Short mmCIF file of C-alpha atoms and ligand atoms in Angstrom, two decimals:
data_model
loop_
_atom_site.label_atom_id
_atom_site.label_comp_id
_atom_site.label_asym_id
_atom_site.label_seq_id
_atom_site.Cartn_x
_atom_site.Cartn_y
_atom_site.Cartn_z
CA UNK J 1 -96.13 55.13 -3.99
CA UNK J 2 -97.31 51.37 -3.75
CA UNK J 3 -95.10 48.61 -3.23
CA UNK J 4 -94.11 45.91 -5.52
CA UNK J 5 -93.56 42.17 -4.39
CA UNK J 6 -92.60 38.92 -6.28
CA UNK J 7 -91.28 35.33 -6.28
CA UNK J 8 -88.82 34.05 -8.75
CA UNK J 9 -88.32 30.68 -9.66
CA UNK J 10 -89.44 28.17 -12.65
CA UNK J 11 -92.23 26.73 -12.65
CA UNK J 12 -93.90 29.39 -11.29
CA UNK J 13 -97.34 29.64 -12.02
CA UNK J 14 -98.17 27.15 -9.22
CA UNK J 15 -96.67 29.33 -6.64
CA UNK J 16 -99.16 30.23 -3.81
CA UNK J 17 -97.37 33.18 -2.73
CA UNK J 18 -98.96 35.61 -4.83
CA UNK J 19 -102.39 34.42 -3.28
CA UNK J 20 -101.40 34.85 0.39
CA UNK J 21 -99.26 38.03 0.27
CA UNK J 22 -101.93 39.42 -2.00
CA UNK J 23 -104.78 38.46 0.58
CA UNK J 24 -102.89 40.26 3.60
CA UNK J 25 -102.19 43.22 1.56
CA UNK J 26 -106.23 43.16 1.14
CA UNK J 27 -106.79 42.57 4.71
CA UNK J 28 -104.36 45.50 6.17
CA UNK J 29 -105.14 47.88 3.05
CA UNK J 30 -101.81 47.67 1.75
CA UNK J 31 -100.75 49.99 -1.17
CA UNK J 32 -98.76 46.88 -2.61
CA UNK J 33 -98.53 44.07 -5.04
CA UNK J 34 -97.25 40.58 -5.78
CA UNK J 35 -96.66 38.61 -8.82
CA UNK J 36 -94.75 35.44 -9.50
CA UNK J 37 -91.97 36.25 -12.11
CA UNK J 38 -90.36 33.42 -14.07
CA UNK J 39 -87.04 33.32 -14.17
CA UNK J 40 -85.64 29.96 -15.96
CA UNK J 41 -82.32 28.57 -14.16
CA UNK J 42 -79.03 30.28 -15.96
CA UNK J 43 -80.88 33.69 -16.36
CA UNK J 44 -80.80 34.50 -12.79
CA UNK J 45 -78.80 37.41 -13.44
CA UNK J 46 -80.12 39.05 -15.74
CA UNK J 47 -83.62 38.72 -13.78
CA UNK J 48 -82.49 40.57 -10.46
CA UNK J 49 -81.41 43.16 -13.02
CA UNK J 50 -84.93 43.49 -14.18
CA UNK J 51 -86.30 43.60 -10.33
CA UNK J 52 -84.02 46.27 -9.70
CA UNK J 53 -84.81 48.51 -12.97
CA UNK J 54 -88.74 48.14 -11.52
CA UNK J 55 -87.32 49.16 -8.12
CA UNK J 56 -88.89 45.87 -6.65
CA UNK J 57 -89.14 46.54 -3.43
CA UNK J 58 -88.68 43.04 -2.20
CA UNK J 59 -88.95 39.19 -3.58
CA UNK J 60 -89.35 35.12 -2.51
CA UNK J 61 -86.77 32.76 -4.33
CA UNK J 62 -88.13 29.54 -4.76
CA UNK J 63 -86.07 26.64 -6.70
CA UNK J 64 -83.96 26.12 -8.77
CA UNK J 65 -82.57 29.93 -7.36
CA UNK J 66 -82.16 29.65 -3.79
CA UNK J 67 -78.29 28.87 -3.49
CA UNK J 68 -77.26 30.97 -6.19
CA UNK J 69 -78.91 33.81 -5.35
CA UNK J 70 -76.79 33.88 -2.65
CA UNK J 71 -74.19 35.95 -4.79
CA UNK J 72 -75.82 38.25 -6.07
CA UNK J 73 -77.05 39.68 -2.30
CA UNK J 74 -74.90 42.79 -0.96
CA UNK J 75 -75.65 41.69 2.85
CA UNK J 76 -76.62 38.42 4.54
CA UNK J 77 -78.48 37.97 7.16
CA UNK J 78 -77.34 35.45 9.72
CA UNK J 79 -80.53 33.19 8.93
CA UNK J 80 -78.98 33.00 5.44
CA UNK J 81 -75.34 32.88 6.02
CA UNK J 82 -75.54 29.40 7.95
CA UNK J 83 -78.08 27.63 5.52
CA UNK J 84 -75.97 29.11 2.50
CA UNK J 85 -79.61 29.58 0.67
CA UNK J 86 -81.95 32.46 0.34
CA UNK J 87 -85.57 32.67 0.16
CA UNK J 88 -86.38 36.16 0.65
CA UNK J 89 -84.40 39.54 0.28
CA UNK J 90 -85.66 43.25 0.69
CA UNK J 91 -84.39 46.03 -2.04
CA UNK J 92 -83.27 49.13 -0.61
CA UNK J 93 -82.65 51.57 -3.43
CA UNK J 94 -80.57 48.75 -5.16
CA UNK J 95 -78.70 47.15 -2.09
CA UNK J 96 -80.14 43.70 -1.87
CA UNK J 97 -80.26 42.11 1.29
CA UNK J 98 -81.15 38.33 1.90
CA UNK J 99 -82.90 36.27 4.46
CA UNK J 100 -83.83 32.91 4.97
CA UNK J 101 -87.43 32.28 6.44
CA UNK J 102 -87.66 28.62 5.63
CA UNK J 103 -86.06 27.74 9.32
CA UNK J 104 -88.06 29.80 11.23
CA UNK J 105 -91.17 28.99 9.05
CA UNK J 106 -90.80 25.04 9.82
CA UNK J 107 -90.34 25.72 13.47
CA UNK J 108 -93.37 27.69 14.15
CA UNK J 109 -96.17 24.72 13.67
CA UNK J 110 -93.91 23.10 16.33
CA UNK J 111 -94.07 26.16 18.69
CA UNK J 112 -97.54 26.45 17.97
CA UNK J 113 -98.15 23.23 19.43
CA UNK J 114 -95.99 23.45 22.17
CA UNK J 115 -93.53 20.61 20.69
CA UNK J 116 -90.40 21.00 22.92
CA UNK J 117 -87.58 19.98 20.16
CA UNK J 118 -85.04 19.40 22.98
CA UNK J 119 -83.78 16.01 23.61
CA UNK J 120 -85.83 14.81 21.59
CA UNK J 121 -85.10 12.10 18.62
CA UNK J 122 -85.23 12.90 15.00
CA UNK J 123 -86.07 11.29 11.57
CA UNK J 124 -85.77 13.61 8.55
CA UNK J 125 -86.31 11.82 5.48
CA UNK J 126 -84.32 14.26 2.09
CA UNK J 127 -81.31 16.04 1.95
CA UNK J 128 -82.02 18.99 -0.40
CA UNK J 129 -82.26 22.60 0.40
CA UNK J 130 -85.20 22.77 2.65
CA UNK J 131 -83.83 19.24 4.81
CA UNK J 132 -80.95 21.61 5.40
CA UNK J 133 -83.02 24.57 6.72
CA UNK J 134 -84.96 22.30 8.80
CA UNK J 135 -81.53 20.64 9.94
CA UNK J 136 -80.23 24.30 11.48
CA UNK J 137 -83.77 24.71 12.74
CA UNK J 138 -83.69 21.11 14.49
CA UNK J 139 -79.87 21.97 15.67
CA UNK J 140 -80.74 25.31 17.13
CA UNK J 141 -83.79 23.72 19.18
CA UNK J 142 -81.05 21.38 20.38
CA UNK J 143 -82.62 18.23 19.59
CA UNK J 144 -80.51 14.89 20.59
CA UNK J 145 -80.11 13.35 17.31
CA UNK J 146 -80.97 13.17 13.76
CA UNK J 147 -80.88 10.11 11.17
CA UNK J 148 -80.95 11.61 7.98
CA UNK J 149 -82.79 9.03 5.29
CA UNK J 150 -81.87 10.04 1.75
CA UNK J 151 -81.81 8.02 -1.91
CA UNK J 152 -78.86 9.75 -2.70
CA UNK J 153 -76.15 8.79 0.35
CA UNK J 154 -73.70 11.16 -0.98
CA UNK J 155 -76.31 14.34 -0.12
CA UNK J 156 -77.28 12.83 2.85
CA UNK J 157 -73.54 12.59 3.96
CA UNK J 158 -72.98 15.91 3.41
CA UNK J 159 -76.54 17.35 5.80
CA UNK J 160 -74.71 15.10 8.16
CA UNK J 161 -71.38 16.84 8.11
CA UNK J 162 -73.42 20.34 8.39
CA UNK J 163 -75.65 18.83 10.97
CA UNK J 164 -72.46 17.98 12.47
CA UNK J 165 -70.44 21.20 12.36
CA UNK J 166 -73.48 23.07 14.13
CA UNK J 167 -73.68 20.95 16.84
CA UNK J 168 -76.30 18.21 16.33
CA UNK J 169 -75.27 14.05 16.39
CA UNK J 170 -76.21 13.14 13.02
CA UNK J 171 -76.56 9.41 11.18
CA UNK J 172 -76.87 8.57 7.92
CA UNK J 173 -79.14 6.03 6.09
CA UNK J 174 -80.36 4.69 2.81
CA UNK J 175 -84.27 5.26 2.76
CA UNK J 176 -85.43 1.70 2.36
CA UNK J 177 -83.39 0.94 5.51
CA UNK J 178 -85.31 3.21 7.65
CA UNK J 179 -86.75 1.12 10.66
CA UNK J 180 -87.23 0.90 14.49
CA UNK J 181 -89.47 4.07 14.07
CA UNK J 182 -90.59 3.29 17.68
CA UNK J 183 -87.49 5.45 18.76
CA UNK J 184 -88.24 8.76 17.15
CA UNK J 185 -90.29 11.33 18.22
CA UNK J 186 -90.63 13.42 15.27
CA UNK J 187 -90.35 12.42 11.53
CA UNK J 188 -90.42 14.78 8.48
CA UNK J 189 -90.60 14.17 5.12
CA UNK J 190 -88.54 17.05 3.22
CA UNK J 191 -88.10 15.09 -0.11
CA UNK J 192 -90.35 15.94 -2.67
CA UNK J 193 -91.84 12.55 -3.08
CA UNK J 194 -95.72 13.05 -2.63
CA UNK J 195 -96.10 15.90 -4.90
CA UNK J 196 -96.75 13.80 -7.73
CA UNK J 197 -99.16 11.85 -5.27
CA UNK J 198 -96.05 9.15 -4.81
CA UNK J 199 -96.91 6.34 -2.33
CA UNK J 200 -95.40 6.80 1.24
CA UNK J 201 -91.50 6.71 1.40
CA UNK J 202 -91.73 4.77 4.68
CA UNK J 203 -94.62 2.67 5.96
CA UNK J 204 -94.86 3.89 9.65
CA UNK J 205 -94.79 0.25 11.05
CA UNK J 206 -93.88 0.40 14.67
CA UNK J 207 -94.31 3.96 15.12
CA UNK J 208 -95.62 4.95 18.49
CA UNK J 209 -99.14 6.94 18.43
CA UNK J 210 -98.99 10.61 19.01
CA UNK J 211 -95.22 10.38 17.20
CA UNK J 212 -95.18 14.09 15.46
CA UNK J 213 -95.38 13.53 12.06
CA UNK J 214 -94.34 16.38 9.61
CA UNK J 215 -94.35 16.31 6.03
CA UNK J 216 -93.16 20.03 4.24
CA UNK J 217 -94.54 18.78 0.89
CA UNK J 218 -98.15 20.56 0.93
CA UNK J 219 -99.71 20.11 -2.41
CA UNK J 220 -101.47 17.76 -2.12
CA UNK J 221 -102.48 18.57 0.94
CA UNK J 222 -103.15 14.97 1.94
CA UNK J 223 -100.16 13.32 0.72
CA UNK J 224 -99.89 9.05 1.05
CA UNK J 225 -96.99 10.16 4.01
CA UNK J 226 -99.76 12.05 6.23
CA UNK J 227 -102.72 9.58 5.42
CA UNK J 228 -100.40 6.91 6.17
CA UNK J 229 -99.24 8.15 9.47
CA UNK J 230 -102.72 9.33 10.37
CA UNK J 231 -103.65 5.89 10.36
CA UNK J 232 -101.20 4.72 12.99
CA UNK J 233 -102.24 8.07 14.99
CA UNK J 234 -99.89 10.50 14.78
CA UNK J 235 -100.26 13.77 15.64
CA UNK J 236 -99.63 15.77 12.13
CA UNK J 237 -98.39 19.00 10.57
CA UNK J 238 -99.03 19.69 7.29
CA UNK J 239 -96.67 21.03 4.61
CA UNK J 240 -99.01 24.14 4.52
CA UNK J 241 -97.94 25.21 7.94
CA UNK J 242 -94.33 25.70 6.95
CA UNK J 243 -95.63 27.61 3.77
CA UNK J 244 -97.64 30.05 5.99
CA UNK J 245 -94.62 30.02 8.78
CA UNK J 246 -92.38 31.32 6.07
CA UNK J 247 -94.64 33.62 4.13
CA UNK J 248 -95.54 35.51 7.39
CA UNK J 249 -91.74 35.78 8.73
CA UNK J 250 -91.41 37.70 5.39
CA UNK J 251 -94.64 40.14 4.95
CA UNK J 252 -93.27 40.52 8.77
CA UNK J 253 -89.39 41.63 7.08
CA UNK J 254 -90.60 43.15 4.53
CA UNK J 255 -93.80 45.01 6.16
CA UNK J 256 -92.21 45.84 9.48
CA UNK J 257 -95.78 45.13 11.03
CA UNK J 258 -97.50 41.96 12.12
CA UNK J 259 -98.52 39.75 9.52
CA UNK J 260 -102.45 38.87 9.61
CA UNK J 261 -101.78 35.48 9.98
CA UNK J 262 -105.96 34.33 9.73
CA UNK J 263 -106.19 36.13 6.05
CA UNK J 264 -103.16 34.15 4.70
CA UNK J 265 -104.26 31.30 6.13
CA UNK J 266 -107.53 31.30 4.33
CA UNK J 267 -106.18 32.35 0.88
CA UNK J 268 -104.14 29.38 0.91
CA UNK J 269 -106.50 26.74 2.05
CA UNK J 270 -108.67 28.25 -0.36
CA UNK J 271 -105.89 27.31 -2.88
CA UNK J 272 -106.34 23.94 -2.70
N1 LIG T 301 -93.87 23.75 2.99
C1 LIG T 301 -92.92 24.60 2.65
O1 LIG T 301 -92.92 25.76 3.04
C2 LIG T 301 -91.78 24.14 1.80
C3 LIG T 301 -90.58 24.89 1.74
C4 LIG T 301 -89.55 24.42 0.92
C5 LIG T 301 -89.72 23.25 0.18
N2 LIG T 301 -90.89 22.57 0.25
C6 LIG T 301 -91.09 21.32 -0.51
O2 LIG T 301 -90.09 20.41 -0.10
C7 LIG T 301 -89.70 19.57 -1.19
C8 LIG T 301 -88.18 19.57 -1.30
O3 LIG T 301 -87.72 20.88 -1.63
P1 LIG T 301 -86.16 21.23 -1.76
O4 LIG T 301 -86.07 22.69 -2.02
O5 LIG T 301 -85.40 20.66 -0.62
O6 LIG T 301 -85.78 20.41 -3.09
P2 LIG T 301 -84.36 19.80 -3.49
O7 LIG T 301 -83.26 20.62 -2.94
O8 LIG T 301 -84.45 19.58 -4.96
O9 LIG T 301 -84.31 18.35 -2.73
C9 LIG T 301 -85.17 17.33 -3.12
C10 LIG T 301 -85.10 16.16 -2.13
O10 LIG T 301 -86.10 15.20 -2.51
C11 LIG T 301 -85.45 13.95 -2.83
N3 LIG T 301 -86.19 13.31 -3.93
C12 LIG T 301 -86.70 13.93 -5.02
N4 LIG T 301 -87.35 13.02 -5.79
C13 LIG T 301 -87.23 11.82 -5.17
C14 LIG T 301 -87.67 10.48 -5.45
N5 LIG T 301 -88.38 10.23 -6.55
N6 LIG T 301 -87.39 9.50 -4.58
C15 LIG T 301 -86.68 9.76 -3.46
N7 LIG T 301 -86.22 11.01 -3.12
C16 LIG T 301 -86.49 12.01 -3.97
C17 LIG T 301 -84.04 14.33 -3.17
O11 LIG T 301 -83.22 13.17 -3.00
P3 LIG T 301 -81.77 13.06 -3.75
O12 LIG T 301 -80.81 13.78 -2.85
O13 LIG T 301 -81.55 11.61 -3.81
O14 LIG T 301 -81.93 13.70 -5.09
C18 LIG T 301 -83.77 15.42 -2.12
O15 LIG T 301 -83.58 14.84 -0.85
C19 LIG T 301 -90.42 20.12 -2.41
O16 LIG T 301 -91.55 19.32 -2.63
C20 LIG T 301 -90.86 21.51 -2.00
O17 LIG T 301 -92.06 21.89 -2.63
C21 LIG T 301 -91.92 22.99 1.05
#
């Protein structure tokens, strides 16, 4: 019998997954699909219900779900446990076990570029769910530091206490009082700012040239951040990366064979 994928979340008919799992089931010859299922925050439960009466055989979680999906999983996997979100889970025969690929998925466009993490000094601009999966993938690379940039101090305090409870030297600051970028070597945008074409949160001044800059937002593609740093010669990774990087770890989970990386690629960048 064919298998049956989804993401949950609202909005969700913006959602790219559909479009790159779909592609890879095309390019392996797959027996499966993949939809994106609305489910509107509050009526979480009663949507995992639903997934399980269809005997889904796995699903994404995309926001507002990924925290409190975390109760309704029956095991967690240790990618999950220490961000305390969930972005995928696998169904089997109604025990739901999650994952989190977001960590893995930002670290891989580093790895594929041979960016050594260690020692090095970070800037990671937001404080919401992803900035904390990024945060244990930064910490488990064993980075130096991080100065966490946030609007809201309060969130940003609390990324620093987590940063700081898993090992990695963490500061705090308001984002307008970002500066001296001349002493990081990597800087990520993980706020949201940019998807509504926003202008840059910070304007790059002082930033050395081949500084790796990293923004996780990846509609638009080419978001006032990235053009921005491009013109002070960065090296850059695009928001897309992470997208694939996460999408793969999970056809990988899910699939238990090597996601065609290539295929999912293309679907997406054909997205845009
Ligand atoms: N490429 C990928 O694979 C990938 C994966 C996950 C997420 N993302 C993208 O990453 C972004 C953040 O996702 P999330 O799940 O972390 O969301 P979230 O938990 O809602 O966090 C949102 C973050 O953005 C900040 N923010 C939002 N609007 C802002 C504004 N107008 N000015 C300044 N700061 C603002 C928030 O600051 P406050 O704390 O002050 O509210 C917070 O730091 C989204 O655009 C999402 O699409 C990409």
């Amino acid at each position: 019998m064919g298998k049956s994928f989804a993401v949950i979340g609202d909005p969700i008919d913006h959602s790219l997954s559909p479009n790159i799992h779909s592609a890879a089931f095309r390019e392996l010859n797959l027996d499966s699909s993949y939809i994106g299922y609305r489910i509107p925050k509050g009526e979480l439960e009663g949507g995992i219900e639903g997934l399980k009466k269809i005997k889904i055989n796995g699903f994404n979680i995309t926001i507002p779900h990924k925290i409190e999906m975390m109760k309704y999983l029956d095991k967690i996997d240790e990618s999950c446990s220490i961000i305390g979100a969930v972005n995928t889970v696998v169904n089997n025969d109604g025990v739901l076990k999650g994952y989190n690929t977001d960590m893995d998925g930002f670290l891989e466009p580093l790895k594929k570029r041979n960016v050594s993490i260690q020692n090095s000094k970070v800037l990671l601009i937001g404080a919401g769910g992803a900035a904390r999966a990024i945060v244990a993938g930064i910490a488990k690379e064993k980075a130096k530091s991080i100065d966490i940039a946030n609007r809201t101090i309060e969130n940003a305090n609390n990324l620093s206490e987590f940063a700081q409870k898993i090992g990695l030297s963490a500061n705090v600051k308001k984002i307008e009082d970002v500066d001296n970028l001349e002493n990081y070597d990597i800087i990520i945008n993980a706020t949201s700012i940019g998807l509504k074409n926003e202008k840059s949160p910070i304007s790059f001044e002082g930033m050395k040239e081949k500084t790796i800059v990293y923004d996780i937002v990846y509609a638009p593609m080419n978001t006032d951040f990235i053009k921005k740093a491009k013109e002070k010669n960065a090296e850059i990774i695009y928001g897309y990366e992470m997208l694939l990087g996460q999408a793969t770890r999970a056809f990988e989970i899910w699939h238990k064979i090597e996601a065609p990386y290539n295929a999912m690629k293309k679907a997406l960048l054909g997205g845009f």
